[in-house]
Coordinates of N, CA, C and O in Angstrom, one line a residue:
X565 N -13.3 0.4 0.3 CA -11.8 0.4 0.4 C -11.2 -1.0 0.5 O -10.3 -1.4 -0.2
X566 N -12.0 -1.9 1.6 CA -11.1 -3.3 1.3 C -11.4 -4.2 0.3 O -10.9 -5.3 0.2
X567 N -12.5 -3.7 -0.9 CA -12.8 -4.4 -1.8 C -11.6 -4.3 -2.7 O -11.0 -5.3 -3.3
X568 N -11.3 -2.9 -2.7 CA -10.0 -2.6 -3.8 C -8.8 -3.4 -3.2 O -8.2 -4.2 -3.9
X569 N -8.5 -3.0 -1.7 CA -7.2 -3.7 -1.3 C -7.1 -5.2 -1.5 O -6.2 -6.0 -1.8
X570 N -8.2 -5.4 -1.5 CA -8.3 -7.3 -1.9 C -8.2 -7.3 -3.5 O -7.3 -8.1 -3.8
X571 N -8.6 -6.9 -4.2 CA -8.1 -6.5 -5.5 C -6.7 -6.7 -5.7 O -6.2 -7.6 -6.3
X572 N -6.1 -5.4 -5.0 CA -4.6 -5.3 -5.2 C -4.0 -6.5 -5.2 O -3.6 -7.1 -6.2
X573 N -3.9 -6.9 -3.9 CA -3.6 -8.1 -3.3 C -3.3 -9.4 -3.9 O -2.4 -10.2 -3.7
X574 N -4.8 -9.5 -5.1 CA -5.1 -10.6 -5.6 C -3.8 -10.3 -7.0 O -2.9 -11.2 -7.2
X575 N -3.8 -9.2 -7.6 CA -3.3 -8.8 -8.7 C -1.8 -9.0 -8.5 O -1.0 -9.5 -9.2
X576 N -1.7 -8.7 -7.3 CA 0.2 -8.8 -6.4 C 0.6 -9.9 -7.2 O 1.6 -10.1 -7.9
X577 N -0.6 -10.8 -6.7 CA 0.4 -12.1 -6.7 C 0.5 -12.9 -7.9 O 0.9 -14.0 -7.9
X578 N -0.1 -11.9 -9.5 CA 0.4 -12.3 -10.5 C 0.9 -11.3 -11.6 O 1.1 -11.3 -12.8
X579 N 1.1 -10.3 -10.4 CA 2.2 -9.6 -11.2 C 1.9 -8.7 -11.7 O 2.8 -8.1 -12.2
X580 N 0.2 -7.9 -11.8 CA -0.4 -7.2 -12.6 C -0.3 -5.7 -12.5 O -0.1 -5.2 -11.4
X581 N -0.2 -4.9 -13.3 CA -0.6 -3.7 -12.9 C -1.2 -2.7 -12.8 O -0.8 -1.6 -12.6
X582 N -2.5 -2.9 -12.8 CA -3.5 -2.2 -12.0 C -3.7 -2.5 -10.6 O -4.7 -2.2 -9.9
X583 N -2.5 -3.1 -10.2 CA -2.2 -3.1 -8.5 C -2.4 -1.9 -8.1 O -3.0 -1.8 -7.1
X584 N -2.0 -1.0 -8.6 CA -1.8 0.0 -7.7 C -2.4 1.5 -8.1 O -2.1 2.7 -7.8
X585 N -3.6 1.0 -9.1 CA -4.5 1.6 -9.6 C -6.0 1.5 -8.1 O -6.6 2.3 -7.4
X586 N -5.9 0.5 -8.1 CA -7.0 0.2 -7.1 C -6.3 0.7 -5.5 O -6.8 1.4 -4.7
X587 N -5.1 0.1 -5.6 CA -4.8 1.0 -4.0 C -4.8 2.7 -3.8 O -5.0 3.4 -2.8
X588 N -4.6 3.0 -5.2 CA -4.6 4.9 -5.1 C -6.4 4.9 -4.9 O -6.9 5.5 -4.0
X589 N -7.1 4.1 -5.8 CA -8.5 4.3 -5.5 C -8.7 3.9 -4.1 O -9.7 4.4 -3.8
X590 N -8.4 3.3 -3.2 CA -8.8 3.2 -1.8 C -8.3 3.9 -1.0 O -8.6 3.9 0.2
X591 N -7.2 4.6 -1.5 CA -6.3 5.7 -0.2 C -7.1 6.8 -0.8 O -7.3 7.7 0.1
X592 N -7.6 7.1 -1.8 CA -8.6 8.2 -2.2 C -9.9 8.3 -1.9 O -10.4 9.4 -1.9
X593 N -10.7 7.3 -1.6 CA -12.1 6.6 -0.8 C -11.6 7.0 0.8 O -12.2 7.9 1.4
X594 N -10.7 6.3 1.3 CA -10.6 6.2 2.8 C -10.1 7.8 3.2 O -10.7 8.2 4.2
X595 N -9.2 8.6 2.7 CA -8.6 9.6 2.9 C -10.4 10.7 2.9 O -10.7 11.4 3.9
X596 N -11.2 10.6 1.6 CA -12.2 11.3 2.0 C -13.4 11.0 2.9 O -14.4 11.6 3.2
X597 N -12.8 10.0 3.1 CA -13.7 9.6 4.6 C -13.3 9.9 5.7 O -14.1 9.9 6.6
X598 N -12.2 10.1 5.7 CA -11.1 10.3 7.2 C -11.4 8.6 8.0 O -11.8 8.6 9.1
X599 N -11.2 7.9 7.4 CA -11.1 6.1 7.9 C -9.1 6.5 7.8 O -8.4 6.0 6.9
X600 N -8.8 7.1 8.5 CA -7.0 7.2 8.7 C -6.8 5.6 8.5 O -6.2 5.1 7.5
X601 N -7.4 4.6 9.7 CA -6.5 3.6 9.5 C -6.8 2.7 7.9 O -5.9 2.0 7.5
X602 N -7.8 2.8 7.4 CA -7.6 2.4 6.1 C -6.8 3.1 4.8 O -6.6 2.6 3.8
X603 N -6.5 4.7 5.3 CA -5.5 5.2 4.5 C -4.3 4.6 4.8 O -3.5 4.4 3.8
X604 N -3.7 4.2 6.2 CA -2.8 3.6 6.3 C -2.6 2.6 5.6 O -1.6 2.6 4.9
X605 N -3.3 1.6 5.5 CA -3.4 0.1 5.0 C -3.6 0.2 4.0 O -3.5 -0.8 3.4
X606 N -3.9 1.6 3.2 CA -3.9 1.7 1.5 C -2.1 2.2 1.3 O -1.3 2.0 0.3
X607 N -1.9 2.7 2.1 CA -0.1 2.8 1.9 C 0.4 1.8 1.8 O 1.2 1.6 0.9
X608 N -0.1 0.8 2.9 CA 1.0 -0.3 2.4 C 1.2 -0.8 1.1 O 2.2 -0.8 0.4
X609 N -0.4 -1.3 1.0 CA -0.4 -1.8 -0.6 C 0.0 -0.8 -1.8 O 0.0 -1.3 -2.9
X610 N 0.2 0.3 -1.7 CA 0.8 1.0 -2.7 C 2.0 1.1 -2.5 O 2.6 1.5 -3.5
X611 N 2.7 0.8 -1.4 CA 4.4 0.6 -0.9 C 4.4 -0.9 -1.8 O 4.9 -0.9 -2.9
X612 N 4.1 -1.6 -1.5 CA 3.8 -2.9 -2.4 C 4.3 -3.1 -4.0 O 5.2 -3.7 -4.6
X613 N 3.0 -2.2 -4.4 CA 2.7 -2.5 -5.4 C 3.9 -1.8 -6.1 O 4.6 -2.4 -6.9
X614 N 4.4 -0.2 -5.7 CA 5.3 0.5 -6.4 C 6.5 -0.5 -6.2 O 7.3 -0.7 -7.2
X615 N 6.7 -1.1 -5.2 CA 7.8 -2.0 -5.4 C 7.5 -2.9 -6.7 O 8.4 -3.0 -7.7
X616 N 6.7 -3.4 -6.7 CA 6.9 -4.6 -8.2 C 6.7 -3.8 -9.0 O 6.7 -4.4 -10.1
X617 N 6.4 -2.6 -9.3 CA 7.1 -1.8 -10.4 C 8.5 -1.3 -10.6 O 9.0 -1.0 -11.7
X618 N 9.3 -1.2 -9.3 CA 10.2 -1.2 -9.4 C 10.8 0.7 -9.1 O 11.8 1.3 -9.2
X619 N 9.3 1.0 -8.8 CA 10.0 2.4 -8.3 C 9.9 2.8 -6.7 O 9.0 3.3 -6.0
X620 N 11.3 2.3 -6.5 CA 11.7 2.3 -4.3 C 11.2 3.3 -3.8 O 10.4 3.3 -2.9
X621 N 12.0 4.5 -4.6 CA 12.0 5.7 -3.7 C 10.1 6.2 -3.2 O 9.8 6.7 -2.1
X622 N 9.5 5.9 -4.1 CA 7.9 6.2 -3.9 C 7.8 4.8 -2.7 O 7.3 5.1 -1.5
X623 N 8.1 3.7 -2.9 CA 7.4 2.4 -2.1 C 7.9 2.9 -0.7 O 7.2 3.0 0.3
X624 N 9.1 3.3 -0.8 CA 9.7 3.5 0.6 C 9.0 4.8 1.1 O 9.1 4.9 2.3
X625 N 8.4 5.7 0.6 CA 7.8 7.2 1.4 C 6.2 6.3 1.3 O 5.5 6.5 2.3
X626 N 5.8 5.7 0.7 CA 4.4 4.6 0.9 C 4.3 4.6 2.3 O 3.7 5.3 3.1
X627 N 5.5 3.0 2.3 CA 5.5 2.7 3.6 C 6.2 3.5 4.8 O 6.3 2.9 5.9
X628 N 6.6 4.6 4.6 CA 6.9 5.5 5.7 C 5.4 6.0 6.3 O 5.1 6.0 7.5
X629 N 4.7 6.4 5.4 CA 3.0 6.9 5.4 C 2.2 5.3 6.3 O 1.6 5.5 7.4
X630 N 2.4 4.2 5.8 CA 1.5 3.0 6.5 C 2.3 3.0 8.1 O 2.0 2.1 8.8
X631 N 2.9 3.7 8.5 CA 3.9 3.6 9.7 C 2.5 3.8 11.1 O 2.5 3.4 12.2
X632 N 1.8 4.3 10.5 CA 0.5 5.0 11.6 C 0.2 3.5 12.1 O 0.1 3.1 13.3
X633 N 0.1 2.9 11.0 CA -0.7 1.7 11.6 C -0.1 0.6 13.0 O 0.9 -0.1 13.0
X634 N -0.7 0.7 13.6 CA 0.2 0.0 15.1 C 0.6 -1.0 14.9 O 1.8 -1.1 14.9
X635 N -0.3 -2.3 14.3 CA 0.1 -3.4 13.8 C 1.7 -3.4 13.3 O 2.6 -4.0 13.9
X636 N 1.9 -2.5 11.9 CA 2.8 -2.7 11.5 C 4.0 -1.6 11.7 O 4.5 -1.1 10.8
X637 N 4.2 -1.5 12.7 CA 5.0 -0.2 13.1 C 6.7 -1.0 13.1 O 7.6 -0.5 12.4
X638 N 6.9 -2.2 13.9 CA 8.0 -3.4 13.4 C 8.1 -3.3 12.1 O 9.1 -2.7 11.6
X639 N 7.2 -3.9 11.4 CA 7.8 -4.2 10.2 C 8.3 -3.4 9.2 O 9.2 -3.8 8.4
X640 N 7.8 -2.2 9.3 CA 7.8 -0.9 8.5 C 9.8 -0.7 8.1 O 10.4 -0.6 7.0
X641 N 10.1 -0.6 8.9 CA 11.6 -0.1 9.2 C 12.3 -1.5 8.1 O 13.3 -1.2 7.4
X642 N 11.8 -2.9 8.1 CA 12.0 -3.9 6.6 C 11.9 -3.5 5.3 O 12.7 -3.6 4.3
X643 N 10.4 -3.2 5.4 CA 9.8 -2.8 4.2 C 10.8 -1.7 3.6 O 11.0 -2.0 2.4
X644 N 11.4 -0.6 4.0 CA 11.4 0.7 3.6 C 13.3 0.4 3.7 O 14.1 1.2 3.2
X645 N 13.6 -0.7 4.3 CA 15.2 -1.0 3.5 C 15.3 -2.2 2.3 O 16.3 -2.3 1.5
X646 N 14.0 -3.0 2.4 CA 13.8 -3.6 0.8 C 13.6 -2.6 -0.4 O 13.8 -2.8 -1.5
X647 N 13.3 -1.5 0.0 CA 12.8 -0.7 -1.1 C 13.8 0.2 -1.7 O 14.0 0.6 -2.9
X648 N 14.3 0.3 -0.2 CA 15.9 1.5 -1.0 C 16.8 0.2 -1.2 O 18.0 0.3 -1.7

């Protein structure tokens, strides 16, 4: 799972789009694992990633889903008004 998120991650930052090929593959690994908190942390990066594609309304229910995560429970409520 964090092999792919580092993947994504890497791809983010030049723009690519199999960003969010690899995050569906790790929210689909972690989700059949029941590892919750790495399904969380696969939302984000797919809240991410659907943003630099440019489709909000999915990035913003992403990051409504990465909300579990304690860490980022602050930030969430940013993310999900950048997106709408």
């Amino acid at each position: 799972v964090n092999f792919d998120l580092l993947r994504c991650c890497t791809l983010l930052q030049v723009k690519h789009s199999d960003c969010l090929k690899f995050a569906d593959n790790a929210l689909a690994v972690a989700e059949r694992a029941g590892i919750h908190h790495l399904a969380s942390k696969s939302q984000f990066y797919r809240g991410l990633s659907l943003m630099d594609g440019k489709q909000y309304k999915e990035a913003s229910d992403a990051f409504t889903r990465a909300a579990s995560v304690r860490d980022w429970e602050g930030k969430v409520c940013k993310w999900k008004i950048a997106a709408e």
